[in-house]
The first five atom37 places (N, CA, C, CB, O) and aatype in JSON, in Angstrom:
{
  "aatype": [12, 6, 3, 13, 6, 0, 13, 10, 3, 7, 7, 7, 10, 19, 6, 0, 3, 3, 3, 12, 14, 3, 0, 18, 1, 1, 0, 19, 13, 0, 13, 9, 6, 12, 8, 0, 2, 15, 6, 10, 12, 7, 0, 10, 16, 6, 1, 3, 17, 9, 14, 11, 16, 14, 7, 10, 1, 8, 11, 12, 0, 19, 10, 0, 11, 16, 5, 3, 6, 9, 7, 8, 7, 8, 10, 10, 18, 12, 9, 0, 0, 3, 10, 7, 19, 11, 16, 1, 16, 5, 12, 10, 6, 3, 10, 13, 0, 7, 11, 15, 1, 13, 8, 2, 19, 13, 8, 18, 1, 0, 19, 16, 17, 7, 3, 5, 19],
  "atom_mask": [
    [1, 1, 1, 1, 1],
    [1, 1, 1, 1, 1],
    [1, 1, 1, 1, 1],
    [1, 1, 1, 1, 1],
    [1, 1, 1, 1, 1],
    [1, 1, 1, 1, 1],
    [1, 1, 1, 1, 1],
    [1, 1, 1, 1, 1],
    [1, 1, 1, 1, 1],
    [1, 1, 1, 0, 1],
    [1, 1, 1, 0, 1],
    [1, 1, 1, 0, 1],
    [1, 1, 1, 1, 1],
    [1, 1, 1, 1, 1],
    [1, 1, 1, 1, 1],
    [1, 1, 1, 1, 1],
    [1, 1, 1, 1, 1],
    [1, 1, 1, 1, 1],
    [1, 1, 1, 1, 1],
    [1, 1, 1, 1, 1],
    [1, 1, 1, 1, 1],
    [1, 1, 1, 1, 1],
    [1, 1, 1, 1, 1],
    [1, 1, 1, 1, 1],
    [1, 1, 1, 1, 1],
    [1, 1, 1, 1, 1],
    [1, 1, 1, 1, 1],
    [1, 1, 1, 1, 1],
    [1, 1, 1, 1, 1],
    [1, 1, 1, 1, 1],
    [1, 1, 1, 1, 1],
    [1, 1, 1, 1, 1],
    [1, 1, 1, 1, 1],
    [1, 1, 1, 1, 1],
    [1, 1, 1, 1, 1],
    [1, 1, 1, 1, 1],
    [1, 1, 1, 1, 1],
    [1, 1, 1, 1, 1],
    [1, 1, 1, 1, 1],
    [1, 1, 1, 1, 1],
    [1, 1, 1, 1, 1],
    [1, 1, 1, 0, 1],
    [1, 1, 1, 1, 1],
    [1, 1, 1, 1, 1],
    [1, 1, 1, 1, 1],
    [1, 1, 1, 1, 1],
    [1, 1, 1, 1, 1],
    [1, 1, 1, 1, 1],
    [1, 1, 1, 1, 1],
    [1, 1, 1, 1, 1],
    [1, 1, 1, 1, 1],
    [1, 1, 1, 1, 1],
    [1, 1, 1, 1, 1],
    [1, 1, 1, 1, 1],
    [1, 1, 1, 0, 1],
    [1, 1, 1, 1, 1],
    [1, 1, 1, 1, 1],
    [1, 1, 1, 1, 1],
    [1, 1, 1, 1, 1],
    [1, 1, 1, 1, 1],
    [1, 1, 1, 1, 1],
    [1, 1, 1, 1, 1],
    [1, 1, 1, 1, 1],
    [1, 1, 1, 1, 1],
    [1, 1, 1, 1, 1],
    [1, 1, 1, 1, 1],
    [1, 1, 1, 1, 1],
    [1, 1, 1, 1, 1],
    [1, 1, 1, 1, 1],
    [1, 1, 1, 1, 1],
    [1, 1, 1, 0, 1],
    [1, 1, 1, 1, 1],
    [1, 1, 1, 0, 1],
    [1, 1, 1, 1, 1],
    [1, 1, 1, 1, 1],
    [1, 1, 1, 1, 1],
    [1, 1, 1, 1, 1],
    [1, 1, 1, 1, 1],
    [1, 1, 1, 1, 1],
    [1, 1, 1, 1, 1],
    [1, 1, 1, 1, 1],
    [1, 1, 1, 1, 1],
    [1, 1, 1, 1, 1],
    [1, 1, 1, 0, 1],
    [1, 1, 1, 1, 1],
    [1, 1, 1, 1, 1],
    [1, 1, 1, 1, 1],
    [1, 1, 1, 1, 1],
    [1, 1, 1, 1, 1],
    [1, 1, 1, 1, 1],
    [1, 1, 1, 1, 1],
    [1, 1, 1, 1, 1],
    [1, 1, 1, 1, 1],
    [1, 1, 1, 1, 1],
    [1, 1, 1, 1, 1],
    [1, 1, 1, 1, 1],
    [1, 1, 1, 1, 1],
    [1, 1, 1, 0, 1],
    [1, 1, 1, 1, 1],
    [1, 1, 1, 1, 1],
    [1, 1, 1, 1, 1],
    [1, 1, 1, 1, 1],
    [1, 1, 1, 1, 1],
    [1, 1, 1, 1, 1],
    [1, 1, 1, 1, 1],
    [1, 1, 1, 1, 1],
    [1, 1, 1, 1, 1],
    [1, 1, 1, 1, 1],
    [1, 1, 1, 1, 1],
    [1, 1, 1, 1, 1],
    [1, 1, 1, 1, 1],
    [1, 1, 1, 1, 1],
    [1, 1, 1, 1, 1],
    [1, 1, 1, 0, 1],
    [1, 1, 1, 1, 1],
    [1, 1, 1, 1, 1],
    [1, 1, 1, 1, 1]
  ],
  "atom_positions": [
    [[119.75, 113.02, 104.78], [118.91, 112.11, 105.51], [119.65, 111.54, 106.73], [118.44, 110.98, 104.6], [119.04, 111.28, 107.76]],
    [[120.95, 111.34, 106.6], [121.74, 110.78, 107.72], [121.66, 111.68, 108.95], [123.2, 110.6, 107.31], [121.5, 111.2, 110.07]],
    [[121.78, 113.0, 108.74], [121.71, 113.93, 109.87], [120.34, 113.86, 110.54], [122.0, 115.37, 109.4], [120.23, 113.89, 111.76]],
    [[119.3, 113.77, 109.72], [117.94, 113.7, 110.25], [117.74, 112.41, 111.04], [116.91, 113.8, 109.1], [117.16, 112.43, 112.13]],
    [[118.21, 111.3, 110.5], [118.09, 110.02, 111.2], [118.88, 110.04, 112.52], [118.59, 108.87, 110.31], [118.45, 109.47, 113.52]],
    [[120.03, 110.69, 112.51], [120.83, 110.81, 113.74], [120.06, 111.64, 114.77], [122.21, 111.45, 113.44], [120.07, 111.32, 115.96]],
    [[119.4, 112.7, 114.31], [118.58, 113.53, 115.18], [117.48, 112.68, 115.83], [117.96, 114.71, 114.39], [117.26, 112.77, 117.04]],
    [[116.79, 111.87, 115.03], [115.73, 111.0, 115.56], [116.3, 109.94, 116.5], [114.98, 110.33, 114.41], [115.74, 109.68, 117.57]],
    [[117.41, 109.34, 116.1], [118.06, 108.32, 116.95], [118.47, 108.89, 118.3], [119.28, 107.74, 116.23], [118.52, 108.17, 119.3]],
    [[118.78, 110.18, 118.32], [119.17, 110.84, 119.56], [117.98, 111.28, 120.4], [0.0, 0.0, 0.0], [118.16, 111.97, 121.41]],
    [[116.77, 110.89, 120.0], [115.59, 111.24, 120.78], [114.87, 112.48, 120.28], [0.0, 0.0, 0.0], [113.92, 112.94, 120.91]],
    [[115.31, 113.03, 119.15], [114.67, 114.21, 118.6], [113.23, 113.94, 118.2], [0.0, 0.0, 0.0], [112.9, 112.86, 117.71]],
    [[112.38, 114.93, 118.4], [110.97, 114.83, 118.04], [110.68, 115.74, 116.87], [110.06, 115.18, 119.24], [111.3, 116.79, 116.72]],
    [[109.73, 115.34, 116.04], [109.38, 116.1, 114.84], [107.88, 116.35, 114.84], [109.82, 115.35, 113.54], [107.09, 115.43, 115.05]],
    [[107.5, 117.57, 114.59], [106.09, 117.94, 114.42], [105.8, 118.04, 112.93], [105.75, 119.28, 115.15], [106.72, 118.15, 112.12]],
    [[104.53, 118.0, 112.57], [104.13, 117.96, 111.16], [104.67, 119.14, 110.36], [102.63, 117.94, 111.07], [104.99, 118.98, 109.18]],
    [[104.77, 120.31, 110.97], [105.22, 121.49, 110.22], [106.72, 121.73, 110.34], [104.48, 122.71, 110.7], [107.22, 122.75, 109.85]],
    [[107.46, 120.82, 110.97], [108.92, 120.94, 111.06], [109.56, 120.55, 109.74], [109.46, 120.05, 112.2], [108.99, 119.82, 108.93]],
    [[110.79, 121.06, 109.53], [111.56, 120.63, 108.36], [111.92, 119.17, 108.52], [112.83, 121.51, 108.18], [112.35, 118.73, 109.59]],
    [[111.75, 118.42, 107.44], [112.13, 117.0, 107.42], [112.33, 116.6, 105.97], [111.05, 116.09, 108.13], [111.75, 117.23, 105.08]],
    [[113.12, 115.59, 105.72], [113.3, 115.13, 104.34], [111.95, 114.73, 103.73], [114.29, 113.94, 104.29], [111.11, 114.13, 104.4]],
    [[111.77, 115.07, 102.47], [110.51, 114.78, 101.79], [110.2, 113.28, 101.81], [110.54, 115.28, 100.35], [109.05, 112.89, 101.98]],
    [[111.22, 112.45, 101.63], [111.0, 110.99, 101.64], [110.47, 110.54, 102.99], [112.31, 110.24, 101.3], [109.61, 109.66, 103.05]],
    [[110.97, 111.13, 104.07], [110.5, 110.78, 105.41], [109.05, 111.24, 105.58], [111.4, 111.43, 106.5], [108.21, 110.48, 106.08]],
    [[108.75, 112.48, 105.18], [107.39, 113.02, 105.29], [106.41, 112.12, 104.54], [107.32, 114.48, 104.74], [105.34, 111.79, 105.06]],
    [[106.77, 111.72, 103.33], [105.87, 110.89, 102.51], [105.71, 109.49, 103.1], [106.4, 110.79, 101.08], [104.62, 108.92, 103.04]],
    [[106.78, 108.94, 103.66], [106.69, 107.6, 104.27], [105.79, 107.63, 105.51], [108.1, 107.08, 104.64], [104.96, 106.74, 105.7]],
    [[105.97, 108.65, 106.34], [105.12, 108.77, 107.53], [103.67, 108.99, 107.1], [105.6, 109.94, 108.44], [102.75, 108.4, 107.67]],
    [[103.48, 109.85, 106.1], [102.13, 110.09, 105.6], [101.48, 108.8, 105.1], [102.16, 111.13, 104.48], [100.33, 108.52, 105.44]],
    [[102.2, 108.02, 104.3], [101.65, 106.78, 103.74], [101.24, 105.81, 104.85], [102.68, 106.11, 102.81], [100.19, 105.17, 104.76]],
    [[102.07, 105.72, 105.88], [101.75, 104.84, 107.01], [100.47, 105.3, 107.71], [102.92, 104.79, 108.0], [99.59, 104.49, 108.01]],
    [[100.38, 106.6, 107.99], [99.21, 107.13, 108.7], [97.96, 107.03, 107.84], [99.45, 108.59, 109.13], [96.89, 106.69, 108.34]],
    [[98.09, 107.32, 106.54], [96.93, 107.22, 105.64], [96.41, 105.78, 105.6], [97.31, 107.69, 104.21], [95.2, 105.56, 105.67]],
    [[97.31, 104.81, 105.5], [96.88, 103.41, 105.47], [96.2, 103.02, 106.79], [98.08, 102.48, 105.19], [95.21, 102.29, 106.79]],
    [[96.74, 103.5, 107.89], [96.14, 103.21, 109.19], [94.74, 103.83, 109.27], [97.03, 103.76, 110.35], [93.8, 103.17, 109.73]],
    [[94.59, 105.08, 108.82], [93.28, 105.74, 108.83], [92.29, 104.98, 107.95], [93.41, 107.2, 108.34], [91.15, 104.74, 108.35]],
    [[92.73, 104.61, 106.76], [91.87, 103.85, 105.85], [91.42, 102.54, 106.5], [92.59, 103.56, 104.53], [90.26, 102.14, 106.38]],
    [[92.34, 101.88, 107.17], [92.04, 100.6, 107.81], [91.03, 100.76, 108.94], [93.33, 99.95, 108.34], [90.16, 99.91, 109.12]],
    [[91.15, 101.83, 109.7], [90.18, 102.09, 110.77], [88.78, 102.27, 110.17], [90.58, 103.35, 111.59], [87.81, 101.72, 110.68]],
    [[88.7, 103.04, 109.09], [87.41, 103.28, 108.46], [86.85, 102.0, 107.84], [87.54, 104.37, 107.39], [85.66, 101.71, 107.98]],
    [[87.68, 101.23, 107.15], [87.21, 99.99, 106.54], [86.79, 98.98, 107.61], [88.32, 99.38, 105.66], [85.83, 98.24, 107.4]],
    [[87.48, 98.96, 108.73], [87.08, 98.09, 109.82], [85.7, 98.45, 110.35], [0.0, 0.0, 0.0], [84.9, 97.58, 110.69]],
    [[85.43, 99.75, 110.42], [84.12, 100.2, 110.88], [83.03, 99.77, 109.9], [84.1, 101.73, 111.05], [81.93, 99.42, 110.31]],
    [[83.33, 99.81, 108.61], [82.33, 99.4, 107.62], [82.0, 97.92, 107.76], [82.83, 99.69, 106.2], [80.85, 97.52, 107.61]],
    [[83.01, 97.11, 108.04], [82.78, 95.67, 108.25], [81.9, 95.45, 109.49], [84.12, 94.92, 108.41], [80.98, 94.64, 109.47]],
    [[82.19, 96.18, 110.55], [81.42, 96.04, 111.78], [80.0, 96.57, 111.61], [82.11, 96.77, 112.93], [79.05, 96.03, 112.18]],
    [[79.86, 97.62, 110.84], [78.55, 98.24, 110.61], [77.55, 97.23, 110.06], [78.67, 99.42, 109.64], [76.37, 97.26, 110.42]],
    [[78.01, 96.34, 109.2], [77.13, 95.34, 108.6], [76.47, 94.45, 109.65], [77.89, 94.49, 107.62], [75.4, 93.88, 109.4]],
    [[77.1, 94.33, 110.82], [76.59, 93.43, 111.85], [75.68, 94.12, 112.87], [77.74, 92.8, 112.57], [75.11, 93.44, 113.72]],
    [[75.52, 95.41, 112.8], [74.68, 96.11, 113.78], [73.25, 95.55, 113.79], [74.65, 97.62, 113.49], [72.74, 95.24, 114.86]],
    [[72.6, 95.4, 112.64], [71.23, 94.87, 112.68], [71.15, 93.36, 112.96], [70.53, 95.17, 111.38], [70.07, 92.85, 113.26]],
    [[72.27, 92.66, 112.87], [72.26, 91.2, 113.01], [72.74, 90.72, 114.38], [73.12, 90.59, 111.95], [72.74, 89.51, 114.63]],
    [[73.14, 91.62, 115.25], [73.71, 91.19, 116.53], [72.67, 90.47, 117.38], [74.27, 92.39, 117.3], [71.49, 90.84, 117.39]],
    [[73.11, 89.44, 118.11], [72.18, 88.65, 118.93], [71.92, 89.29, 120.3], [72.72, 87.24, 119.11], [72.52, 88.89, 121.3]],
    [[71.05, 90.26, 120.33], [70.68, 90.86, 121.61], [71.12, 92.31, 121.74], [0.0, 0.0, 0.0], [72.06, 92.76, 121.08]],
    [[70.43, 93.02, 122.61], [70.67, 94.45, 122.79], [72.06, 94.74, 123.35], [69.62, 95.04, 123.72], [72.7, 95.7, 122.92]],
    [[72.53, 93.94, 124.28], [73.86, 94.18, 124.88], [74.95, 94.1, 123.8], [74.14, 93.15, 126.0], [75.85, 94.94, 123.76]],
    [[74.86, 93.09, 122.94], [75.83, 92.96, 121.86], [75.69, 94.1, 120.85], [75.66, 91.6, 121.15], [76.68, 94.61, 120.33]],
    [[74.45, 94.49, 120.57], [74.21, 95.58, 119.62], [74.85, 96.88, 120.12], [72.7, 95.78, 119.4], [75.48, 97.61, 119.35]],
    [[74.69, 97.16, 121.4], [75.29, 98.38, 121.97], [76.82, 98.31, 121.88], [74.85, 98.57, 123.43], [77.47, 99.32, 121.62]],
    [[77.38, 97.13, 122.11], [78.84, 96.98, 122.03], [79.33, 97.18, 120.61], [79.26, 95.59, 122.54], [80.35, 97.84, 120.39]],
    [[78.62, 96.62, 119.63], [79.03, 96.77, 118.22], [78.88, 98.23, 117.78], [78.2, 95.84, 117.3], [79.72, 98.75, 117.06]],
    [[77.8, 98.88, 118.21], [77.63, 100.3, 117.89], [78.78, 101.14, 118.46], [76.29, 100.82, 118.44], [79.33, 101.99, 117.76]],
    [[79.15, 100.89, 119.7], [80.24, 101.64, 120.33], [81.57, 101.38, 119.62], [80.36, 101.27, 121.81], [82.34, 102.3, 119.39]],
    [[81.82, 100.12, 119.28], [83.07, 99.78, 118.6], [83.13, 100.41, 117.22], [83.23, 98.25, 118.5], [84.18, 100.91, 116.8]],
    [[82.01, 100.39, 116.5], [81.95, 101.0, 115.17], [82.22, 102.5, 115.27], [80.59, 100.74, 114.51], [82.99, 103.05, 114.49]],
    [[81.58, 103.14, 116.23], [81.8, 104.58, 116.44], [83.26, 104.87, 116.78], [80.88, 105.1, 117.56], [83.83, 105.84, 116.28]],
    [[83.86, 104.04, 117.61], [85.28, 104.22, 117.96], [86.17, 104.12, 116.74], [85.71, 103.17, 119.0], [87.07, 104.94, 116.55]],
    [[85.93, 103.12, 115.89], [86.76, 102.93, 114.7], [86.67, 104.14, 113.77], [86.34, 101.65, 113.94], [87.68, 104.61, 113.26]],
    [[85.45, 104.64, 113.56], [85.27, 105.81, 112.71], [85.99, 107.02, 113.32], [83.77, 106.12, 112.51], [86.64, 107.78, 112.6]],
    [[85.87, 107.19, 114.62], [86.57, 108.29, 115.3], [88.07, 108.18, 115.16], [0.0, 0.0, 0.0], [88.74, 109.18, 114.91]],
    [[88.61, 106.96, 115.33], [90.06, 106.77, 115.15], [90.47, 107.16, 113.74], [90.46, 105.31, 115.45], [91.48, 107.83, 113.54]],
    [[89.69, 106.73, 112.76], [90.0, 107.06, 111.37], [90.04, 108.56, 111.14], [0.0, 0.0, 0.0], [90.96, 109.08, 110.51]],
    [[89.03, 109.27, 111.64], [88.98, 110.72, 111.45], [90.16, 111.42, 112.11], [87.67, 111.29, 112.0], [90.73, 112.35, 111.54]],
    [[90.54, 110.98, 113.3], [91.71, 111.57, 113.96], [92.98, 111.34, 113.14], [91.89, 110.99, 115.37], [93.79, 112.25, 112.97]],
    [[93.13, 110.13, 112.63], [94.32, 109.83, 111.82], [94.33, 110.63, 110.52], [94.39, 108.33, 111.51], [95.39, 111.07, 110.08]],
    [[93.16, 110.82, 109.89], [93.11, 111.65, 108.68], [93.54, 113.09, 108.98], [91.69, 111.63, 108.08], [94.22, 113.71, 108.17]],
    [[93.14, 113.61, 110.13], [93.55, 114.97, 110.5], [95.06, 115.04, 110.7], [92.83, 115.43, 111.78], [95.7, 115.99, 110.25]],
    [[95.63, 114.04, 111.36], [97.09, 114.01, 111.57], [97.81, 113.91, 110.23], [97.49, 112.83, 112.49], [98.79, 114.62, 110.0]],
    [[97.33, 113.04, 109.35], [97.96, 112.88, 108.04], [97.86, 114.17, 107.23], [97.32, 111.71, 107.26], [98.82, 114.56, 106.58]],
    [[96.71, 114.82, 107.27], [96.52, 116.07, 106.52], [97.48, 117.15, 106.99], [95.07, 116.56, 106.64], [97.92, 117.98, 106.2]],
    [[97.8, 117.15, 108.28], [98.75, 118.13, 108.82], [100.13, 118.02, 108.18], [98.87, 117.97, 110.32], [100.89, 118.99, 108.16]],
    [[100.46, 116.84, 107.65], [101.76, 116.66, 106.99], [101.81, 117.35, 105.62], [102.06, 115.17, 106.82], [102.89, 117.52, 105.06]],
    [[100.66, 117.75, 105.09], [100.62, 118.55, 103.87], [100.8, 117.79, 102.57], [0.0, 0.0, 0.0], [101.01, 118.41, 101.52]],
    [[100.72, 116.47, 102.6], [100.87, 115.7, 101.36], [99.55, 115.68, 100.6], [101.34, 114.25, 101.67], [99.53, 115.9, 99.39]],
    [[98.45, 115.41, 101.3], [97.09, 115.41, 100.73], [96.15, 115.99, 101.78], [96.64, 113.97, 100.3], [96.44, 115.99, 102.98]],
    [[95.02, 116.48, 101.31], [93.98, 116.91, 102.24], [93.17, 115.69, 102.68], [93.05, 117.99, 101.58], [93.26, 114.62, 102.08]],
    [[92.38, 115.87, 103.72], [91.5, 114.8, 104.19], [90.55, 114.37, 103.08], [90.7, 115.26, 105.44], [90.32, 113.18, 102.88]],
    [[90.01, 115.35, 102.36], [89.1, 115.04, 101.25], [89.79, 114.22, 100.18], [88.55, 116.34, 100.64], [89.22, 113.26, 99.67]],
    [[91.02, 114.59, 99.83], [91.76, 113.82, 98.83], [92.01, 112.38, 99.29], [93.1, 114.49, 98.51], [91.92, 111.45, 98.49]],
    [[92.32, 112.21, 100.57], [92.56, 110.86, 101.09], [91.29, 110.01, 100.99], [93.04, 110.92, 102.55], [91.35, 108.86, 100.58]],
    [[90.15, 110.59, 101.36], [88.9, 109.83, 101.29], [88.52, 109.54, 99.84], [87.76, 110.61, 101.98], [88.06, 108.44, 99.53]],
    [[88.71, 110.51, 98.95], [88.43, 110.28, 97.53], [89.31, 109.17, 96.97], [88.63, 111.57, 96.72], [88.84, 108.32, 96.22]],
    [[90.58, 109.17, 97.35], [91.5, 108.11, 96.9], [91.07, 106.75, 97.44], [92.94, 108.42, 97.33], [91.14, 105.75, 96.73]],
    [[90.63, 106.71, 98.69], [90.16, 105.45, 99.28], [88.96, 104.92, 98.5], [89.81, 105.64, 100.77], [88.92, 103.75, 98.13]],
    [[87.97, 105.78, 98.27], [86.75, 105.35, 97.59], [87.0, 104.99, 96.13], [85.7, 106.44, 97.68], [86.27, 104.19, 95.56]],
    [[88.04, 105.59, 95.53], [88.39, 105.28, 94.13], [89.32, 104.08, 94.02], [89.05, 106.5, 93.48], [89.67, 103.66, 92.91]],
    [[89.72, 103.52, 95.14], [90.62, 102.36, 95.13], [92.07, 102.71, 94.85], [0.0, 0.0, 0.0], [92.85, 101.85, 94.45]],
    [[92.44, 103.97, 95.07], [93.81, 104.43, 94.79], [94.73, 104.35, 96.0], [93.78, 105.84, 94.28], [95.94, 104.54, 95.87]],
    [[94.18, 104.08, 97.17], [95.02, 103.98, 98.37], [94.75, 102.64, 99.05], [94.76, 105.17, 99.34], [93.79, 101.94, 98.71]],
    [[95.58, 102.31, 100.0], [95.56, 100.97, 100.6], [94.95, 100.95, 101.99], [96.96, 100.42, 100.66], [94.85, 101.97, 102.68]],
    [[94.56, 99.74, 102.38], [94.17, 99.45, 103.75], [94.55, 98.0, 104.02], [92.62, 99.7, 103.99], [94.86, 97.25, 103.09]],
    [[94.53, 97.6, 105.27], [95.0, 96.26, 105.65], [94.18, 95.16, 104.98], [94.95, 96.1, 107.16], [92.96, 95.29, 104.82]],
    [[94.84, 94.08, 104.6], [94.23, 92.95, 103.9], [93.05, 92.33, 104.62], [95.25, 91.9, 103.68], [92.11, 91.87, 103.98]],
    [[93.08, 92.3, 105.93], [92.04, 91.6, 106.68], [90.65, 92.12, 106.32], [92.28, 91.77, 108.18], [89.67, 91.38, 106.44]],
    [[90.55, 93.36, 105.87], [89.24, 93.94, 105.56], [88.76, 93.58, 104.16], [89.31, 95.43, 105.71], [87.7, 94.05, 103.74]],
    [[89.51, 92.77, 103.43], [89.07, 92.26, 102.14], [88.19, 91.02, 102.3], [90.28, 91.95, 101.24], [87.59, 90.56, 101.33]],
    [[88.12, 90.49, 103.51], [87.39, 89.24, 103.76], [86.1, 89.54, 104.52], [88.25, 88.23, 104.54], [86.11, 90.31, 105.48]],
    [[85.01, 88.94, 104.09], [83.72, 89.16, 104.72], [83.6, 88.34, 106.0], [82.57, 88.81, 103.75], [84.15, 87.24, 106.1]],
    [[82.91, 88.88, 106.95], [82.56, 88.15, 108.17], [81.19, 87.53, 107.9], [82.55, 89.09, 109.47], [80.18, 88.23, 107.92]],
    [[81.15, 86.23, 107.66], [79.92, 85.56, 107.25], [79.02, 85.23, 108.43], [80.27, 84.28, 106.49], [77.79, 85.26, 108.31]],
    [[79.62, 84.91, 109.57], [78.82, 84.55, 110.75], [79.16, 85.49, 111.91], [79.06, 83.07, 111.15], [80.17, 86.19, 111.89]],
    [[78.31, 85.48, 112.93], [78.57, 86.28, 114.12], [79.9, 85.89, 114.75], [77.43, 86.12, 115.14], [80.63, 86.74, 115.24]],
    [[80.21, 84.61, 114.73], [81.49, 84.13, 115.25], [82.68, 84.71, 114.5], [0.0, 0.0, 0.0], [83.72, 84.98, 115.11]],
    [[82.54, 84.9, 113.18], [83.61, 85.52, 112.4], [83.81, 86.97, 112.83], [83.29, 85.45, 110.88], [84.94, 87.47, 112.87]],
    [[82.72, 87.63, 113.14], [82.78, 89.05, 113.48], [83.43, 89.29, 114.83], [81.39, 89.64, 113.47], [84.23, 90.21, 114.98]],
    [[83.1, 88.46, 115.8], [83.65, 88.68, 117.13], [84.96, 87.95, 117.25], [82.67, 88.23, 118.22], [85.6, 88.01, 118.3]]
  ]
}
């Protein structure tokens, strides 16, 4: 691991299919999976407000933001899957089964429009 860390410290770049220590691959995967999960969970929170937004301009903004969050999540799932630890399907199944993590902020409901924005 020391040689690998020295390589990175020296500006070395690593692609998903490059040789790397398993612990490093799994740590990077866990970080990306959590980020992907958080993007998707954030979109679900925003989705609840689409029918409740005060006016068409706000509704269009919430729709665009929700779409962006879902897109970010899908891109991150593809990047994580390239690391070969789990497939995209496995990551989503783990998320829905409560076996993987996402950021704490998405455990709290947005009760008012002010909470959402």
